[in-house]
Coordinates of C-alpha atoms and ligand atoms in Angstrom, one line a residue:
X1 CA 0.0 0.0 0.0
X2 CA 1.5 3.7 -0.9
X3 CA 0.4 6.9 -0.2
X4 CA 0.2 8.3 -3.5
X5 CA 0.0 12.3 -2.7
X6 CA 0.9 14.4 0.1
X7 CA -1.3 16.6 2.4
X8 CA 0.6 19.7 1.9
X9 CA 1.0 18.8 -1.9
X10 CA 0.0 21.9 -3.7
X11 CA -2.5 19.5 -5.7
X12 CA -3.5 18.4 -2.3
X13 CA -3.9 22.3 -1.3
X14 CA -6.0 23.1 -4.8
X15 CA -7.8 19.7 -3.9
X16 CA -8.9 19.4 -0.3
X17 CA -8.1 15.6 1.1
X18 CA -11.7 14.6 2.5
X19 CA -10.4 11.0 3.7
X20 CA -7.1 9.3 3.2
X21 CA -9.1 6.9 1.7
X22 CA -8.9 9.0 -1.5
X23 CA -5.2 8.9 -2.0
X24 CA -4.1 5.7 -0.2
X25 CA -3.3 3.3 -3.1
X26 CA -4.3 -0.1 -2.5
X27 CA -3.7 -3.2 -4.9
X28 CA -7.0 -5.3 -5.2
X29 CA -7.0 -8.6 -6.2
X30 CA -10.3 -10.3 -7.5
X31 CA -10.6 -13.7 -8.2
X32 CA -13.7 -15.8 -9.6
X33 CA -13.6 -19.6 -9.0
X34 CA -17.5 -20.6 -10.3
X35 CA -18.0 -22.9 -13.3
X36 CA -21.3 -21.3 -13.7
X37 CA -20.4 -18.8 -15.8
X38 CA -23.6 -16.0 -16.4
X39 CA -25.5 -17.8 -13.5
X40 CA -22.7 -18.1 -10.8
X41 CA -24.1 -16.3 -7.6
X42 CA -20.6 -16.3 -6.4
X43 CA -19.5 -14.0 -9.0
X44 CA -21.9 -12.1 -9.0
X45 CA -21.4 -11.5 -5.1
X46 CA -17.6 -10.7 -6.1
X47 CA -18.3 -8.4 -8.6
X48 CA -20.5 -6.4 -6.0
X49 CA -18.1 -6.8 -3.2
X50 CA -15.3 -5.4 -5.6
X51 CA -17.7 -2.7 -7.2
X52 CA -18.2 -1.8 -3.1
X53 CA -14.5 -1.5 -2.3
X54 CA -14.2 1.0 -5.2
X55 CA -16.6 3.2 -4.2
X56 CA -15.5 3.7 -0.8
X57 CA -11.2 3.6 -1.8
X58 CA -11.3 5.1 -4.6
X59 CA -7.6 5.0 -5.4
X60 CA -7.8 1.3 -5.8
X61 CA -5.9 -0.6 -8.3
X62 CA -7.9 -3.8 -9.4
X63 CA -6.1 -6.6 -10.8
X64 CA -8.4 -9.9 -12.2
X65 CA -8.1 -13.4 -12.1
X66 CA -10.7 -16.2 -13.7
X67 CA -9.6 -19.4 -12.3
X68 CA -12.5 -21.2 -14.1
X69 CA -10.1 -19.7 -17.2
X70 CA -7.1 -19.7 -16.2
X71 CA -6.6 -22.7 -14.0
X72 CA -3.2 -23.7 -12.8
X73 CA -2.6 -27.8 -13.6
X74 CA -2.8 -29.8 -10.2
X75 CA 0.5 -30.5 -8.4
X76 CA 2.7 -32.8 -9.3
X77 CA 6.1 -33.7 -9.6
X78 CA 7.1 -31.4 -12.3
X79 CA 5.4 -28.4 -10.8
X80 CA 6.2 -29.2 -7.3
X81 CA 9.7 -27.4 -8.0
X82 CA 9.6 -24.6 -6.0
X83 CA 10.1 -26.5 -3.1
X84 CA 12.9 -28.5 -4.5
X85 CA 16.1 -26.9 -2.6
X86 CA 19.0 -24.7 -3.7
X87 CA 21.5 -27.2 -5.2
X88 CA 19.2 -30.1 -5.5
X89 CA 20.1 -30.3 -9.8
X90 CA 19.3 -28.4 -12.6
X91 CA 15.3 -28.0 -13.7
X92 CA 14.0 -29.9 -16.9
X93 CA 12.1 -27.1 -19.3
X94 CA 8.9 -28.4 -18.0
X95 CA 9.6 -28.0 -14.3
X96 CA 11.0 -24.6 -15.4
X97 CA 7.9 -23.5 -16.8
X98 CA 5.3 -24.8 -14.1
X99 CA 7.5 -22.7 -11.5
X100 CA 7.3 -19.7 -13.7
X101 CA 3.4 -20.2 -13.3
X102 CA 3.4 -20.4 -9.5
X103 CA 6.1 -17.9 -9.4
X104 CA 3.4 -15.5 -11.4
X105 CA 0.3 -16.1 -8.8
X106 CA 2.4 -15.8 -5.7
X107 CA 3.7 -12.6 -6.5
X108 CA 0.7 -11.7 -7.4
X109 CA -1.0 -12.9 -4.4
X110 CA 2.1 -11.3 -2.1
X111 CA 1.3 -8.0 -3.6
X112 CA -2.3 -8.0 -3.1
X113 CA -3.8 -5.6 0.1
X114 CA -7.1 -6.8 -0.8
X115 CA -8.7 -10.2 -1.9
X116 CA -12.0 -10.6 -2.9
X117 CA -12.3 -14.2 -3.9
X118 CA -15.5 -16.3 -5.1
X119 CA -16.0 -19.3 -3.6
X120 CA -18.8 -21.7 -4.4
X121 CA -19.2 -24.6 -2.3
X122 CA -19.4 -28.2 -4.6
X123 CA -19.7 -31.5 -3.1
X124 CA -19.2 -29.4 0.4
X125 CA -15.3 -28.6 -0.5
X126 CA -14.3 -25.4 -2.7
X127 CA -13.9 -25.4 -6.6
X128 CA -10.7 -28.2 -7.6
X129 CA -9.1 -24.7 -9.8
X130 CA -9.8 -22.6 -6.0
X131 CA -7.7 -25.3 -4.4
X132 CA -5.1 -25.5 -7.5
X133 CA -4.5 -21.9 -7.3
X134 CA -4.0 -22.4 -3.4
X135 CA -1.7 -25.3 -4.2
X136 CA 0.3 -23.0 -6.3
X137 CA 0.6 -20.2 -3.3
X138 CA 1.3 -21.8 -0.2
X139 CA 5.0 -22.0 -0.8
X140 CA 7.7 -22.4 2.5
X141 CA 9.9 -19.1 2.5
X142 CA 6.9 -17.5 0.6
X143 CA 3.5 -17.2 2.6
X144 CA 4.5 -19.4 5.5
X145 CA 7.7 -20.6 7.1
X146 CA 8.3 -23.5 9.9
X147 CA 10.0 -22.6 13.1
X148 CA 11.2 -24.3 16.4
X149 CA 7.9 -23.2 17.9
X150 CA 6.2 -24.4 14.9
X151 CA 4.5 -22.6 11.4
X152 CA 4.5 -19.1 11.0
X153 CA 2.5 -17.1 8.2
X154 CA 4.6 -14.8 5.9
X155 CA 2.0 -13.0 4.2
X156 CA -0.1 -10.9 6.8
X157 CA -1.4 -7.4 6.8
X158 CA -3.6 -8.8 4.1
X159 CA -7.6 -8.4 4.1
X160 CA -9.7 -11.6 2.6
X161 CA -12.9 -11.3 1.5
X162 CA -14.6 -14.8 0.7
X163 CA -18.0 -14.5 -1.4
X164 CA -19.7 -18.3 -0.2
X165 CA -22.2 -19.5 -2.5
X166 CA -23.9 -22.4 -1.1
X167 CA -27.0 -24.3 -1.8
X168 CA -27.9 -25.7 1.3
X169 CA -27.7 -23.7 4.8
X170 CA -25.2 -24.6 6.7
X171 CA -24.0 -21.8 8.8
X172 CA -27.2 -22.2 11.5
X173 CA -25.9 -25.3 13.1
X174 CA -22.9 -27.6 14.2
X175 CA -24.0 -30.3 12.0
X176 CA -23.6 -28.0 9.0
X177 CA -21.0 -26.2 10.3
X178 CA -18.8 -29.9 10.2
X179 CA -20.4 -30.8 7.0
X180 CA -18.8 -27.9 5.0
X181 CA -14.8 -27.4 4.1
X182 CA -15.0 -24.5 1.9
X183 CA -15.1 -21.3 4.5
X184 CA -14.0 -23.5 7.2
X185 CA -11.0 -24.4 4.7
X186 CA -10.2 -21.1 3.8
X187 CA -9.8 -20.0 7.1
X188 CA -7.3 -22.3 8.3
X189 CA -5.5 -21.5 4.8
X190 CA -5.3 -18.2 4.6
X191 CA -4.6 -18.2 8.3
X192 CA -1.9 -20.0 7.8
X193 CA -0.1 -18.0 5.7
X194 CA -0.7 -15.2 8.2
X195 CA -3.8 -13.5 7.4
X196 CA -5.6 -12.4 10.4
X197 CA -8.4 -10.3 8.6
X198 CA -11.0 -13.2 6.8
X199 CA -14.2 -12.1 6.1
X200 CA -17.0 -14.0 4.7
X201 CA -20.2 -12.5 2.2
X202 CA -22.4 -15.8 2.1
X203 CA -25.4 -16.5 0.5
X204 CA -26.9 -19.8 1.6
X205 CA -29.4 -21.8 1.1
X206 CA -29.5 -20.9 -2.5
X207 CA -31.2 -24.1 -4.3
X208 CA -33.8 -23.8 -1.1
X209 CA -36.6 -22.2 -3.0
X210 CA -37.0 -18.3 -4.5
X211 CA -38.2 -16.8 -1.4
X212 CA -34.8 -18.8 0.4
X213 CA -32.7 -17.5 -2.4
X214 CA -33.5 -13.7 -2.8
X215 CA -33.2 -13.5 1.2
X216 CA -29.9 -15.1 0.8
X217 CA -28.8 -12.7 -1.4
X218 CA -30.4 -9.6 0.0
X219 CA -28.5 -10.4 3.2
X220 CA -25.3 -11.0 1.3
X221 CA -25.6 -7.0 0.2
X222 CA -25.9 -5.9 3.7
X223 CA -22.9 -8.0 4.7
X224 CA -21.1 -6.0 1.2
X225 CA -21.9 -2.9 2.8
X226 CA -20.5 -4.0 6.0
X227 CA -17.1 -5.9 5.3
X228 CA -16.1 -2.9 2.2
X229 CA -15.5 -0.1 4.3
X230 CA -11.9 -0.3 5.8
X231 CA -8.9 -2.9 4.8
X232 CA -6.5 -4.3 7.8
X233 CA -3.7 -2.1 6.8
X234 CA -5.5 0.8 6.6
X235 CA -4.8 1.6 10.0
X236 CA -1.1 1.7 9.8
X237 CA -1.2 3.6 6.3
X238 CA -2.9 6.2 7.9
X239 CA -0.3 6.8 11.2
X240 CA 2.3 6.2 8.6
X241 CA 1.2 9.1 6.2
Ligands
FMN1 C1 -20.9 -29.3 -9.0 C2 -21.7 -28.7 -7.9 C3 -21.7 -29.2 -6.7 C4 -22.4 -28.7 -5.6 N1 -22.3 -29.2 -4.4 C5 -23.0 -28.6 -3.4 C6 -22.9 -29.0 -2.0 O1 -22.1 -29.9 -1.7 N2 -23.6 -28.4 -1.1 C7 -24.4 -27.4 -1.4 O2 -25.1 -26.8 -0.4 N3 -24.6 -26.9 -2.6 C8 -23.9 -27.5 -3.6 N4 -24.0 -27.0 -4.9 C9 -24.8 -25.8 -5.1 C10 -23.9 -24.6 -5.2 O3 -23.3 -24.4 -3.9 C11 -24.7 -23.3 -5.6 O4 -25.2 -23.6 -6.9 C12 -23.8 -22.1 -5.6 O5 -24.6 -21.0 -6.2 C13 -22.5 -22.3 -6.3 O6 -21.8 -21.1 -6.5 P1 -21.7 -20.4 -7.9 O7 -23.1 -20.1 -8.3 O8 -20.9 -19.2 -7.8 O9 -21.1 -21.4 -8.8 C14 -23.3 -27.6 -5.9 C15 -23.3 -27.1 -7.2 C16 -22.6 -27.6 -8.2 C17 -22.7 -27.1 -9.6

C-alpha cells in the first residue's frame, strides 16, 4: 500500500483531502472460481463486493483473475519445483515453466492488500481450480515458514474477502458447520499463511426455494456494505502518512 500524494502537496492544497481513503493506493485482487459462468451467484457477489471497495477507496488498483479460465494444472512432480532446494540439480524445461506459473500467482498474491475471492461450495469442499490456485501459493519461505515453535505465516497485513455461495444452509448449526470445508477451509489456509483479517459475504441456502434465495442474497448485500468499508492495513497507512 503507498500513499500516492501528500497533504501539503500543492494538488492536495487546490484539492482538499476529504479521507485518506482518497489517495491511499491499495492493490486489489479479484478472483472468480464458479463454473457457472452468467448464472454463478458467487460471481456475482464478487463483482458487488469489488464494485463496493471502489466506491469507498477510490484510489484502488484492481487486478483480475478467472480461475475457471485460467486454471493452474494440479501439483505434481514437475510443478512441485519450487520446493525442491537450492543445489538439488538443474530443472527440466517443463519443471521450469510450471515454476514460472506459481512464481506468477504468488507474487501476485504477495502484492495484493485486498482479496476478494469467489467461492462456491461443490460437493461441500471449494472449486478443484480454487484449491489448485492455493496449491500453487502456499509456498515455505513465501507465505509461511516452519519454526522451532512451529508454522509461521509470511503473508499478513492482508484483508480476505470470501464470497460463499452455497445451496444448502449450513452456517445455523454444528452439523452443518462440520459438514462444510470450503469457508472453514479457507480460514485455516489463509490463516496459515498469516492473514488475520478473513471475512466471509455468504449467500446460503441458494437451491432452497425463490423466497430462500433472494433472502440469501439480500443479506449478502448488507454484509457488502459492511465488510467494504476499511482494509487491515488501513490503520497503519494512515499513522504512517
Ligand atoms: C458441481 C456442484 C456441486 C455442488 N455441491 C453442493 C454441495 O455440496 N452443497 C451445497 O449446499 N450446494 C452445492 N451445490 C450448489 C452450489 O453451492 C450453488 O449452486 C452455488 O450457487 C454455487 O456457487 P456459484 O453459483 O458461484 O457457482 C453444488 C453445485 C454444483 C454445480
Amino acid at each position: 500500500m503507498a500513499v500516492i500524494q501528500d497533504e501539503h502537496s500543492l494538488t492536495a492544497q487546490l484539492n482538499p483531502i476529504h479521507s485518506f481513503k482518497d489517495i491511499i493506493m491499495s492493490k486489489l485482487l479479484h478472483i472468480d472460481s464458479s463454473i457457472l459462468g452468467g448464472n454463478s451467484v458467487s460471481r456475482q457477489l464478487t463483482a458487488q463486493i469489488v464494485a463496493s471497495w471502489r466506491a469507498s477507496h477510490p484510489a484502488t488498483e484492481v487486478s483480475y483473475l478467472d480461475l475457471a479460465v485460467d486454471t493452474p494444472s494440479h501439483l505434481s512432480a514437475e510443478s512441485l519445483g519450487f520446493s525442491v532446494p537450492a543445489g538439488a540439480g538443474e530443472l527440466n524445461a517443463v519443471q521450469k515453466r510450471e515454476n514460472a506459473i506459481s512464481e506468477a500467482l504468488v507474487a501476485q498474491f504477495l502484492a495484493a492488500d485486498v482479496l476478494v475471492i469467489g467461492a462456491p461450495l461443490y460437493n461441500f469442499a471449494i472449486p478443484t481450480q480454487l484449491k489448485a490456485w492455493i496449491d500453487r501459493v502456499a509456498q515455505v519461505g513465501r507465505t509461511f515458514t516452519y519454526t522451532d515453535k512451529g508454522p509461521v505465516g509470511l503473508a499478513g497485513g492482508k484483508t480476505v474477502i470470501i464470497a460463499s455461495a452455497r445451496g444448502g444452509v449450513y452456517s445455523t448449526s454444528d452439523a452443518g458447520n462440520a459438514m462444510e470445508h470450503q469457508e472453514s477451509y479457507l480460514k485455516t489456509v489463509f490463516g496459515f499463511f498469516g492473514v488475520t483479517d478473513v471475512r466471509v459475504v455468504r449467500a446460503e441456502g441458494l437451491a432452497m426455494g425463490e423466497a430462500a434465495k433472494a433472502a440469501a442474497l439480500a443479506s449478502a448485500e448488507i454484509d457488502i456494505t459492511m465488510q467494504t468499508k476499511t482494509a487491515a492495513n488501513e490503520a497503519q497507512a494512515t499513522l504512517a502518512a
